[in-house]
Short mmCIF file of C-alpha atoms in Angstrom, two decimals:
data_model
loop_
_atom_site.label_atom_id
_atom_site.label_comp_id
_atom_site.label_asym_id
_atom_site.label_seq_id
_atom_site.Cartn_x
_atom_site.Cartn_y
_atom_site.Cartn_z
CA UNK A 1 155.63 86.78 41.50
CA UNK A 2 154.46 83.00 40.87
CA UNK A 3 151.64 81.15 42.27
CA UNK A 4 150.38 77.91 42.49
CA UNK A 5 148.58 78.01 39.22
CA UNK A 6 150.46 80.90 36.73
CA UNK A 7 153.79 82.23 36.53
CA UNK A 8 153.75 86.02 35.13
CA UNK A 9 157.61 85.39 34.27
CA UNK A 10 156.19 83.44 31.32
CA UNK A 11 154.70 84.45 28.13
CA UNK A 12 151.04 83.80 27.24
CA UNK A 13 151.62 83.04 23.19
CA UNK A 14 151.06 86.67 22.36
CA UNK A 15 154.12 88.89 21.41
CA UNK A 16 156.36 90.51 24.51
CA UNK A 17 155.65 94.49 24.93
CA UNK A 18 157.60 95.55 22.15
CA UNK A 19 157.83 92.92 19.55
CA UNK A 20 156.16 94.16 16.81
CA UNK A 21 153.53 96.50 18.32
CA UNK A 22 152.40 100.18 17.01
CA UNK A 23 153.28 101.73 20.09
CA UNK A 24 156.43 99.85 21.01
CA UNK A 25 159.31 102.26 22.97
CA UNK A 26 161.37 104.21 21.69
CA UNK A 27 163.58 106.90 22.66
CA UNK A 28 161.68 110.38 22.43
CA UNK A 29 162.30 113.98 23.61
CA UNK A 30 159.45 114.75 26.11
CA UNK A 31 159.15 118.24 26.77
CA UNK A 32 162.29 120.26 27.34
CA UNK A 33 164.96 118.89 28.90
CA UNK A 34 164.17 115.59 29.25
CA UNK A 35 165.20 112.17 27.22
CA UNK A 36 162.93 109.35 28.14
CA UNK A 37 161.53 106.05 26.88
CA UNK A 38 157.91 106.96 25.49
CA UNK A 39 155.63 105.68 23.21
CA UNK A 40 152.39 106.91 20.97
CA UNK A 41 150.21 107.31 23.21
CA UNK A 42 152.31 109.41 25.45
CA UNK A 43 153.23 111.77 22.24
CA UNK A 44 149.29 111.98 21.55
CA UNK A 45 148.97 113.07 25.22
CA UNK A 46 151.93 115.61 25.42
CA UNK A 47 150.44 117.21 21.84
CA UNK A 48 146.99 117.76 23.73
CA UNK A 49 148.58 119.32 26.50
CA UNK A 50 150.47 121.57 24.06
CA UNK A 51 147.10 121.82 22.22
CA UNK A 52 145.03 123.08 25.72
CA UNK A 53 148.04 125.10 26.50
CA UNK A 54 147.93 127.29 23.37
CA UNK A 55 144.13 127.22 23.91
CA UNK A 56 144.32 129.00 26.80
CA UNK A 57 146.71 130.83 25.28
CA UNK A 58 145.13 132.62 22.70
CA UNK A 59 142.25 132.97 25.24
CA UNK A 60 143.84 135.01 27.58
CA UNK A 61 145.00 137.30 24.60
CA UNK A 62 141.36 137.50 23.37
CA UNK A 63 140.66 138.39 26.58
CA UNK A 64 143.21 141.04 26.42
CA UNK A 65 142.17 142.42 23.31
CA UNK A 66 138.42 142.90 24.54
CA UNK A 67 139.27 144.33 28.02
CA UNK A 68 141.27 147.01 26.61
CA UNK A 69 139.23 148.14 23.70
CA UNK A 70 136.22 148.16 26.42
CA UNK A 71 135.98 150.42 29.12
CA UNK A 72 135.00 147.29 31.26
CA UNK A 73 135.47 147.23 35.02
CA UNK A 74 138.08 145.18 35.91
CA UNK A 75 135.88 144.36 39.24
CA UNK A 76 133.72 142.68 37.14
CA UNK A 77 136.14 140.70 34.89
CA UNK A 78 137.90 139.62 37.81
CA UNK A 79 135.76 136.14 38.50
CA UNK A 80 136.34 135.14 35.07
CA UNK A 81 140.11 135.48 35.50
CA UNK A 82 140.11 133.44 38.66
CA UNK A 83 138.15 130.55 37.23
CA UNK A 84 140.70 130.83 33.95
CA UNK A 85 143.83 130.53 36.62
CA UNK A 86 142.32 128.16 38.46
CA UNK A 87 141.42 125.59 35.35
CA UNK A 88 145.14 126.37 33.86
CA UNK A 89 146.65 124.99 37.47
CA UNK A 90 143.91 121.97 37.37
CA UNK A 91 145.54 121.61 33.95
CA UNK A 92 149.12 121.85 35.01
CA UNK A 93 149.00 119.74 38.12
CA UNK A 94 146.43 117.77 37.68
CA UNK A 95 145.53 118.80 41.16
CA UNK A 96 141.55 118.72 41.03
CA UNK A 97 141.00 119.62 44.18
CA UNK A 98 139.97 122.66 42.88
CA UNK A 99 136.52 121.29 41.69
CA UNK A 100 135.55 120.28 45.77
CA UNK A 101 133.26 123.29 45.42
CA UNK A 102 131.22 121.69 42.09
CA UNK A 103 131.32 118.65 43.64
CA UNK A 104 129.55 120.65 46.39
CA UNK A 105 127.54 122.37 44.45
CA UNK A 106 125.86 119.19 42.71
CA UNK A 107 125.21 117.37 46.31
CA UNK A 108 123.39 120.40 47.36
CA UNK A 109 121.43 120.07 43.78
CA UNK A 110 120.73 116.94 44.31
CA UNK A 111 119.27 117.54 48.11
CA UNK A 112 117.04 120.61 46.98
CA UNK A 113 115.68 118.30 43.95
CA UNK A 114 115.31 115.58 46.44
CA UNK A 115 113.17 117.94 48.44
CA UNK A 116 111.08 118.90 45.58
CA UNK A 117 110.39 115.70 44.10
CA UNK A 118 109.37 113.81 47.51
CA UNK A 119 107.11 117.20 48.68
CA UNK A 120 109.31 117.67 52.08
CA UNK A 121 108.32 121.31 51.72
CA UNK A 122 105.27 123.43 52.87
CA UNK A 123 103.57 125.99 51.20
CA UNK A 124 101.55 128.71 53.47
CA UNK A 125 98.01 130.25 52.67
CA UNK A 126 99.40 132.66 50.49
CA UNK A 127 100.89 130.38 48.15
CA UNK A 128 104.96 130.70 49.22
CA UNK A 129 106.95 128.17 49.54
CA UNK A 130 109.91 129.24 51.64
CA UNK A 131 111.97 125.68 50.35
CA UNK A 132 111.38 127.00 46.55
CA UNK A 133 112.59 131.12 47.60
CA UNK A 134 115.55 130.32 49.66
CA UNK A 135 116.96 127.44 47.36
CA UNK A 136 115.32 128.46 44.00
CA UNK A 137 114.34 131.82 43.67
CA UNK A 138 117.27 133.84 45.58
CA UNK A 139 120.26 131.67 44.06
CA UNK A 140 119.08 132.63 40.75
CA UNK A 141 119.15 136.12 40.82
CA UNK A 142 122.11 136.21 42.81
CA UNK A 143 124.18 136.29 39.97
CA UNK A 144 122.63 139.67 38.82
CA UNK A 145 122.78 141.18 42.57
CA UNK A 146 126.59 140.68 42.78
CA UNK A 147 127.97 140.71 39.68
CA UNK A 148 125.96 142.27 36.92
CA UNK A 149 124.89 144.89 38.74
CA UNK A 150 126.59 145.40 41.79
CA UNK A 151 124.48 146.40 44.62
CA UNK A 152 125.21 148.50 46.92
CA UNK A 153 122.81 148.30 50.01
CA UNK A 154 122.96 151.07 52.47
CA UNK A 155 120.79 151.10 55.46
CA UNK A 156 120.07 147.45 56.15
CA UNK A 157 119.94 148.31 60.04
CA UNK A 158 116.67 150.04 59.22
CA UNK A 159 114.89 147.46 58.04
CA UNK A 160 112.92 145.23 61.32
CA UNK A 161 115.22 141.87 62.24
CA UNK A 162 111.44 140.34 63.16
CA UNK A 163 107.62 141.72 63.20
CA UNK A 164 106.18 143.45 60.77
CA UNK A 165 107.45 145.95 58.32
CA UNK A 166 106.27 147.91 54.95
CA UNK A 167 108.87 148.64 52.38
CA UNK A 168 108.05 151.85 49.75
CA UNK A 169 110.46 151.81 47.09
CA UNK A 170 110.52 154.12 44.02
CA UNK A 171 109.79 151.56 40.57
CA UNK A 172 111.53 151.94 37.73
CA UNK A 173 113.10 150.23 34.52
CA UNK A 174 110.48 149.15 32.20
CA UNK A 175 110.52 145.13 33.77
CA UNK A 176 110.35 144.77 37.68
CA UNK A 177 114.06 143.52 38.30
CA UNK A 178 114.14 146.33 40.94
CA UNK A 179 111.70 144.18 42.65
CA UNK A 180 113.72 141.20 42.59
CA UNK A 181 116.98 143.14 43.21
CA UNK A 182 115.90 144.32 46.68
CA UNK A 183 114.32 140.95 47.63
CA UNK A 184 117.42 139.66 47.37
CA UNK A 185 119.02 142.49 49.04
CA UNK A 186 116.81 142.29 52.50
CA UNK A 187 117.10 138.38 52.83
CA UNK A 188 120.91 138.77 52.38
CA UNK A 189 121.41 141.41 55.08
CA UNK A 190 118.68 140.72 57.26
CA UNK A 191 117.78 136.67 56.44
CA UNK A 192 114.41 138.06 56.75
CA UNK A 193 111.45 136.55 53.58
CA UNK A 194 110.35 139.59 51.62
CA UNK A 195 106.26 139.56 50.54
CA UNK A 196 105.73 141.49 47.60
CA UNK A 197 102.77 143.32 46.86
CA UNK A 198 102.33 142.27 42.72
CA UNK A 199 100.34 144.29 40.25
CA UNK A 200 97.66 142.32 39.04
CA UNK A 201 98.98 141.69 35.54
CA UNK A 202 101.81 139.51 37.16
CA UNK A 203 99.01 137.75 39.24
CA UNK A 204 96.72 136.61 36.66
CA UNK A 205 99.23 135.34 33.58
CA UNK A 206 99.31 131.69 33.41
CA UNK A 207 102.58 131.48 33.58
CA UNK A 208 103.55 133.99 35.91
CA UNK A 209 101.41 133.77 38.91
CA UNK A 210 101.73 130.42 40.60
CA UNK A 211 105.67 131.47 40.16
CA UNK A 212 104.90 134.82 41.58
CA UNK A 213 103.10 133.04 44.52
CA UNK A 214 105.89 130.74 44.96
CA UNK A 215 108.35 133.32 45.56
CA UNK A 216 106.20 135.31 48.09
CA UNK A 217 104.12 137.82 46.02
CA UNK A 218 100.61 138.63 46.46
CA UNK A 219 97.60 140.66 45.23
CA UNK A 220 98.78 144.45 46.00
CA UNK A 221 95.01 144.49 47.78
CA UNK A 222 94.83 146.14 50.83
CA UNK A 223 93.10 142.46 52.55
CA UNK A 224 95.86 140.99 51.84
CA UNK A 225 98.39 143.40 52.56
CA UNK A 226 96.92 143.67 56.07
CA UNK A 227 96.72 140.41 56.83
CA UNK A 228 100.61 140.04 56.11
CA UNK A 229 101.36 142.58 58.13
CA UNK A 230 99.61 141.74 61.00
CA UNK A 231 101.04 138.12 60.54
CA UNK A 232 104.16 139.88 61.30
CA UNK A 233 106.16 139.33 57.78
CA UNK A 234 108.05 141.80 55.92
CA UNK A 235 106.16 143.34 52.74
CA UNK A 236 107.04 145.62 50.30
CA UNK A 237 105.27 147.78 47.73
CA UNK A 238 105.71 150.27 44.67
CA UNK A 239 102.93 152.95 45.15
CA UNK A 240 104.01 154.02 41.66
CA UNK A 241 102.97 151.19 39.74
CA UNK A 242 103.01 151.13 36.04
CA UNK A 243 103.66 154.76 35.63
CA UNK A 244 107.02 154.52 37.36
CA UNK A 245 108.19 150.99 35.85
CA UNK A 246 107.30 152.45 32.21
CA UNK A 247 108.06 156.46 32.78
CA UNK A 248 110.31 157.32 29.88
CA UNK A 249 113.72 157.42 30.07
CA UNK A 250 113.66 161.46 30.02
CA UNK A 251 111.41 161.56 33.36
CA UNK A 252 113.76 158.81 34.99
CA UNK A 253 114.20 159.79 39.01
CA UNK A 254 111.21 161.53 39.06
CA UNK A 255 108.82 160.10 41.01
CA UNK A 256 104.90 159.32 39.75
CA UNK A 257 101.76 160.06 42.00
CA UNK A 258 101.33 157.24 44.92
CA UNK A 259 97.90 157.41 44.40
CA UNK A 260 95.94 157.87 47.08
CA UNK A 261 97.95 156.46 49.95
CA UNK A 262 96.21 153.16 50.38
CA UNK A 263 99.53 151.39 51.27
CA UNK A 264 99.74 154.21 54.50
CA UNK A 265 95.99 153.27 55.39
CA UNK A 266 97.22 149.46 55.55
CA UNK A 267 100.30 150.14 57.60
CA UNK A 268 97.90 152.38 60.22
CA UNK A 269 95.55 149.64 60.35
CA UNK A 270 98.42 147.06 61.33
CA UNK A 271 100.55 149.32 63.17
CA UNK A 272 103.30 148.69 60.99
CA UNK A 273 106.54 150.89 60.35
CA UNK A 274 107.17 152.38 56.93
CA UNK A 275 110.31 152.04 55.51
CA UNK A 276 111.45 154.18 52.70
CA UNK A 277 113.92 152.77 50.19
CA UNK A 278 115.74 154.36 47.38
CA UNK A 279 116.84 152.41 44.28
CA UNK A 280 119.57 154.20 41.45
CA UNK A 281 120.35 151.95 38.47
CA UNK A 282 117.27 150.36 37.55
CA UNK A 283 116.67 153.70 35.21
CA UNK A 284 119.21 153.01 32.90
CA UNK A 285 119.05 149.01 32.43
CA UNK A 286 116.42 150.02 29.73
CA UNK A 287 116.53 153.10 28.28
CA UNK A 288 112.59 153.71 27.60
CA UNK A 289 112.27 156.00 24.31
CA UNK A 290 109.34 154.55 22.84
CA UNK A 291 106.16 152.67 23.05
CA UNK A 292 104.37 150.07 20.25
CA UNK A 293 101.35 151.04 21.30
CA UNK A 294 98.96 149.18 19.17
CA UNK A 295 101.05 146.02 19.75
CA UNK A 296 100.33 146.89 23.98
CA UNK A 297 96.78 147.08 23.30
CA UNK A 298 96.40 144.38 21.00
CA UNK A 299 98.38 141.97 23.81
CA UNK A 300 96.35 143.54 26.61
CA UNK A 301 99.97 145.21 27.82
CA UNK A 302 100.41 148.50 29.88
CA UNK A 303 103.34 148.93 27.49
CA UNK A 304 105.73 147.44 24.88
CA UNK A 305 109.22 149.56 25.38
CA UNK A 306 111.38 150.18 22.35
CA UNK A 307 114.89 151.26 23.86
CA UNK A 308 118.25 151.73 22.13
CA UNK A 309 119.01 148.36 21.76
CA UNK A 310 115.09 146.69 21.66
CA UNK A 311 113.67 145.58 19.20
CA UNK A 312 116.57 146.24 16.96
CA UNK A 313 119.47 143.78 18.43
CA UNK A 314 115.98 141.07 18.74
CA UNK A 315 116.52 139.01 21.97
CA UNK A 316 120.04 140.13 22.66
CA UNK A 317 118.00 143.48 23.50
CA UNK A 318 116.49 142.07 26.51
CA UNK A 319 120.00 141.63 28.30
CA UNK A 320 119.95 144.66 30.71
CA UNK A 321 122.90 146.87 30.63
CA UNK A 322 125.22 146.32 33.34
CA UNK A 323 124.48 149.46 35.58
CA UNK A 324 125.45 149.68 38.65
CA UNK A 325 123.15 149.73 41.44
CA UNK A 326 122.46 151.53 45.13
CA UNK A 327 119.86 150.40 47.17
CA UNK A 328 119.24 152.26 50.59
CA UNK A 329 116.16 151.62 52.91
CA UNK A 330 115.62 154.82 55.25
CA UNK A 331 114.78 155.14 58.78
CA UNK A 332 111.30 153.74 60.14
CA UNK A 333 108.37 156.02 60.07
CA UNK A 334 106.77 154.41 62.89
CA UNK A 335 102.95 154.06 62.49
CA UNK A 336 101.27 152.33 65.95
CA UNK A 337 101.61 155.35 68.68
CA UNK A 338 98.47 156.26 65.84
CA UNK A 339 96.36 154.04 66.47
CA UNK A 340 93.87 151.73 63.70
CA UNK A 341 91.79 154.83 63.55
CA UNK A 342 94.16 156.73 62.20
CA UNK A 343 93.96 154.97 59.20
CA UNK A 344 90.53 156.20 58.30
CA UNK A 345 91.76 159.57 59.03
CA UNK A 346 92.85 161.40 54.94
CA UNK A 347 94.66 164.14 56.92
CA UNK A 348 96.63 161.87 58.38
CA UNK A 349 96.94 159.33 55.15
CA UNK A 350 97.93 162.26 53.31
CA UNK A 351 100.71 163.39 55.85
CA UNK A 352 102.17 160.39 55.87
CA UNK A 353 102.14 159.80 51.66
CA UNK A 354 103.43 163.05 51.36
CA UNK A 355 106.59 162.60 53.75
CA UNK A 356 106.96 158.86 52.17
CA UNK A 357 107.47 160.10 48.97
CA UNK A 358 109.64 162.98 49.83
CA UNK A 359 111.97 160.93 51.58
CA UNK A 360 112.42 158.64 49.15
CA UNK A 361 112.99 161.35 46.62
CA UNK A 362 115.46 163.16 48.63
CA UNK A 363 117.33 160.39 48.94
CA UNK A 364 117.43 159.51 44.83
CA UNK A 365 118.86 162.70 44.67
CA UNK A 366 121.37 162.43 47.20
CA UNK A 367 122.78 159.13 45.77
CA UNK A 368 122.92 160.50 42.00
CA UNK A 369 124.64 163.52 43.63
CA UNK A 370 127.25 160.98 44.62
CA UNK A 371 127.58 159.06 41.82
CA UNK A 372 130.23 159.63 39.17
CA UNK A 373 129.31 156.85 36.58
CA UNK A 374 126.23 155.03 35.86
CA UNK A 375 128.22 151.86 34.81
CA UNK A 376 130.62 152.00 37.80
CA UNK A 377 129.30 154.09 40.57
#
């Protein structure tokens, strides 16, 4: 092509591709099959595609080696085998259309961090900030819920799609994750915000409790409880408290006192329906065999666990074991044909604990009746 000022047809003083240049052509196999003109730089780019290739390679026979000298469900390996095939075809093809979910992902990063750095969110009297919980908090225990340990939710149909509502779980597993695994539970089959009722340990740590508030939780007081409920949200409590979360590992699916009912008293005074719910798996995430105790009372703890693999492995003992997981709410115990008085009423209080707790432990029996393996249900 010429114009009115250059002509490409002629040389610019500099050597023609070719004359005497490192990566002038010559005739090179490329691949199999195939005879071509190449030159350096495409034999430095086939090598790192052979390179990648037996990457990959050796990989997947890693891989290999470990799933079959593991008893590890192949349900749970199956993600990272999908991601493997799909980066080998990116690879191959050089089709990236494959990555249109991270690009995704990072534009919805970017509007949730846009959100939190210009204060487009609201936070209620109680401290939550729904923003933070449904774009935060839930997406990062997801990842547990569904893949680690597997839940299984039974019963969602039970639990109020609006009003007010007060889930009593059993607690167990020497750390609350059966908390977070069933807040994650009722906003993903019901879309409904769960308000914990917190111990007051995880309330007053500096580091803990504007989190805690964040994410929904509250003093397990009966003010507050009550005033929750008769906003119409969805709370939940653990009557058991410490004595369930840090039973040993020999009492595990045996449930502690409830104390003296107050969490009945609060639903009577809000005419609120009970829920019952049932959690299996959290027992076994942290096999409880021992306490430090002079190290708990020296930090001010109710506890510090030693299990089979804490503190001997050190940090790597924290992982929890990969247990898998039922959660199942039971059928409303409806509280308001009783009337507010009713709450002041320990016949009544008791009645109600009393057919709480059996339910609950009915139903923990029923599900370990049913379940053949504590790794894969």
């Amino acid at each position: 092509m010429k114009g009115p000022e250059f002509d490409l047809s002629q040389t610019m003083g500099g050597p023609r591709w070719g004359e005497g240049r490192r990566d002038s052509r010559s005739d090179r196999v490329v691949g199999e099959g195939f005879l071509g003109s190449t030159t350096h730089s495409d034999a430095a780019a086939t090598e790192i595609g052979r390179i990648v290739d037996r990457f990959f390679s050796s990989m997947r026979s890693a891989v290999g080696q470990v799933v079959e000298a593991l008893p590890v469900d192949a349900e749970v390996l199956a993600p990272v085998r999908e991601a493997v095939r799909s980066v080998e075809v990116m690879l191959a093809t050089g089709d990236v259309s494959a990555l249109t979910g991270l690009v995704d992902a990072v534009n919805a990063a970017g509007e949730v961090l846009a959100t939190r750095v210009t204060g487009g969110y609201e936070v209620d009297e109680f401290g939550f900030d729904e923003h933070f919980y449904r774009n935060i908090w839930l997406p990062l225990w997801r990842p547990l819920f569904e893949n680690w340990f597997r839940v299984e939710v039974i019963g969602a149909e039970n639990i109020p799609a609006d009003g007010a509502g007060l889930i009593v779980s059993n607690h167990a597993g020497v750390v609350p994750v059966d908390a977070l695994m069933t807040t994650v539970a009722v906003h993903d089959h019901t879309g409904r915000a769960l308000r914990l009722l917190a111990a007051d340990l995880a309330m007053t740590l500096p580091g803990s409790a504007p989190l805690a508030r964040r994410a929904g939780a509250t003093l397990a007081c009966a003010a507050d409880a009550e005033r929750l409920l008769e906003g119409g949200h969805l709370v939940a409590v653990w009557p058991e408290g410490y004595k369930g979360l840090g039973k040993p590992f020999a009492d595990r699916y045996r449930l502690q006192r409830f104390g003296r009912g107050g969490f009945v008293s609060t639903a009577l005074a809000a005419g609120a329906p009970i829920i019952p719910c049932s959690v299996v798996g959290s027992e076994e995430i942290y096999p409880k065999i021992g306490e430090f105790l002079p190290l708990a009372r020296l930090l001010g703890l109710p506890y510090v666990p030693i299990t089979p693999t804490f503190p001997l492995l050190g940090p790597l003992g924290g992982i929890p074991l990969p247990t898998k997981w039922t959660i199942e709410f039971g059928e409303p115990i409806e509280t308001s044909h009783l009337g507010p008085d009713a709450s002041d009423d320990p016949m009544v209080v008791f009645e109600i604990t009393d057919q709480v707790r059996e339910n609950i432990q009915n139903t923990l029996f029923r599900n370990l009746a049913r379940r053949g393996s504590v790794f894969f249900g």
